[in-house]
CSV table of C-alpha atoms in Angstrom, one decimal:
chain,number,residue,atom,x,y,z
Y,1,MET,CA,-2.4,36.1,-8.5
Y,2,GLY,CA,0.6,38.3,-9.8
Y,3,ARG,CA,3.6,37.5,-12.9
Y,4,SER,CA,4.8,33.7,-12.2
Y,5,LYS,CA,8.6,32.9,-12.3
Y,6,SER,CA,9.2,31.9,-15.8
Y,7,TYR,CA,10.8,27.8,-16.2
Y,8,LYS,CA,11.0,28.2,-20.1
Y,9,LYS,CA,15.3,28.9,-19.7
Y,10,ILE,CA,15.1,25.8,-17.5
Y,11,VAL,CA,13.3,23.5,-19.8
Y,12,ASP,CA,14.8,25.0,-23.3
Y,13,LYS,CA,18.5,23.8,-21.4
Y,14,TYR,CA,17.0,20.9,-20.0
Y,15,VAL,CA,16.2,19.9,-23.8
Y,16,ASP,CA,19.1,20.7,-25.8
Y,17,ASP,CA,21.5,18.9,-22.6
Y,18,VAL,CA,19.2,15.3,-23.5
Y,19,ILE,CA,19.2,16.6,-27.3
Y,20,LYS,CA,23.0,17.3,-26.6
Y,21,GLY,CA,24.0,14.2,-25.0
Y,22,LYS,CA,25.1,16.2,-22.3
Y,23,GLU,CA,21.9,13.9,-20.3
Y,24,LYS,CA,23.0,11.1,-19.8
Y,25,ARG,CA,20.4,10.1,-17.1
Y,26,ALA,CA,18.2,9.6,-20.8
Y,27,GLY,CA,16.4,6.6,-22.1
Y,28,ALA,CA,15.5,6.7,-26.1
Y,29,GLU,CA,11.6,8.3,-25.9
Y,30,ILE,CA,13.6,10.8,-23.4
Y,31,VAL,CA,15.7,12.0,-26.5
Y,32,ALA,CA,12.9,11.1,-28.7
Y,33,ALA,CA,9.9,13.4,-26.8
Y,34,CYS,CA,12.4,15.9,-25.9
Y,35,LYS,CA,13.2,16.4,-30.4
Y,36,ARG,CA,9.3,16.5,-30.1
Y,37,TYR,CA,9.1,18.9,-27.7
Y,38,LYS,CA,12.0,21.5,-30.5
Y,39,LYS,CA,9.9,20.2,-33.5
Y,40,ASP,CA,6.7,21.7,-32.0
Y,41,LEU,CA,8.1,25.0,-31.5
Y,42,GLY,CA,8.7,25.1,-34.8
Y,43,ARG,CA,5.3,24.3,-36.1
Y,44,ASP,CA,3.0,26.4,-37.9
Y,45,ASP,CA,0.1,24.8,-36.4
Y,46,LEU,CA,1.0,25.2,-32.4
Y,47,GLU,CA,1.6,27.9,-30.2
Y,48,LEU,CA,3.5,27.1,-26.2
Y,49,ARG,CA,1.6,29.7,-23.4
Y,50,THR,CA,4.0,29.3,-21.1
Y,51,ARG,CA,1.8,31.3,-18.7
Y,52,ASP,CA,-0.2,27.9,-18.2
Y,53,PRO,CA,2.6,25.9,-16.7
Y,54,ASP,CA,4.8,28.8,-15.0
Y,55,ILE,CA,1.3,29.7,-12.8
Y,56,ALA,CA,1.3,25.3,-12.0
Y,57,ILE,CA,5.0,25.2,-11.3
Y,58,ASN,CA,5.1,28.0,-9.1
Y,59,ILE,CA,1.8,26.0,-6.8
Y,60,ILE,CA,4.2,23.2,-6.5
Y,61,GLN,CA,7.2,25.0,-5.5
Y,62,GLN,CA,4.8,27.3,-3.5
Y,63,THR,CA,2.5,25.1,-1.8
Y,64,MET,CA,3.8,21.5,-1.3
Y,65,VAL,CA,6.0,20.9,0.9
Y,66,HIS,CA,7.5,17.5,1.7
Y,67,ALA,CA,6.5,14.8,4.4
Y,68,GLN,CA,9.4,12.0,4.9
Y,69,GLY,CA,12.3,11.4,3.8
Y,70,GLU,CA,16.4,12.5,3.2
Y,71,ASP,CA,18.2,14.4,1.0
Y,72,LEU,CA,21.7,13.2,-0.8
Y,73,GLU,CA,23.0,13.9,2.7
Y,74,GLY,CA,20.9,12.2,5.0
Y,75,HIS,CA,18.8,15.6,6.2
Y,76,PRO,CA,15.6,15.2,6.8
Y,77,LEU,CA,13.3,17.3,3.9
Y,78,LEU,CA,10.2,16.9,6.0
Y,79,GLY,CA,8.7,20.5,5.8
Y,80,ARG,CA,10.8,22.2,2.6
Y,81,PRO,CA,9.6,22.6,0.0
Y,82,PHE,CA,8.9,20.5,-3.1
Y,83,LEU,CA,11.3,21.9,-5.6
Y,84,LEU,CA,10.4,20.2,-9.4
Y,85,GLU,CA,13.7,18.8,-11.3
Y,86,PRO,CA,14.3,20.4,-14.6
Y,87,PHE,CA,12.8,17.1,-16.5
Y,88,GLN,CA,9.5,17.5,-14.5
Y,89,MET,CA,9.2,21.1,-15.0
Y,90,PHE,CA,9.8,19.4,-19.5
Y,91,VAL,CA,6.0,16.7,-18.3
Y,92,VAL,CA,4.1,20.4,-16.7
Y,93,TYR,CA,5.5,22.1,-19.9
Y,94,ASN,CA,4.6,19.5,-22.7
Y,95,LEU,CA,1.1,19.1,-20.6
Y,96,LEU,CA,-0.1,22.9,-20.7
Y,97,GLY,CA,2.0,24.6,-22.4
Y,98,PHE,CA,0.7,24.1,-26.1
Y,99,TYR,CA,-2.1,25.4,-27.8
Y,100,TYR,CA,-3.5,24.3,-31.3
């Protein structure tokens, strides 16, 4: 597999927006998770490796498609790529990115 597109900038922007209160849909638990993510980035015993989360996000977005549903304008999503939202990318980064 070639070099994957990196989503770290998208994740970092999402985290910053949540912490600054710009992401209105984020509850207290999400704000706490974003603060913990930022804190974990500064820890000496943890390392963020972006390769695995980037590969996972690329696989999802390049191979998975919608089986049903409509977008907000009412156009069918059937067969269209399943593109992750920034909060979903944030979850993938948290699950696959940090190493001791």
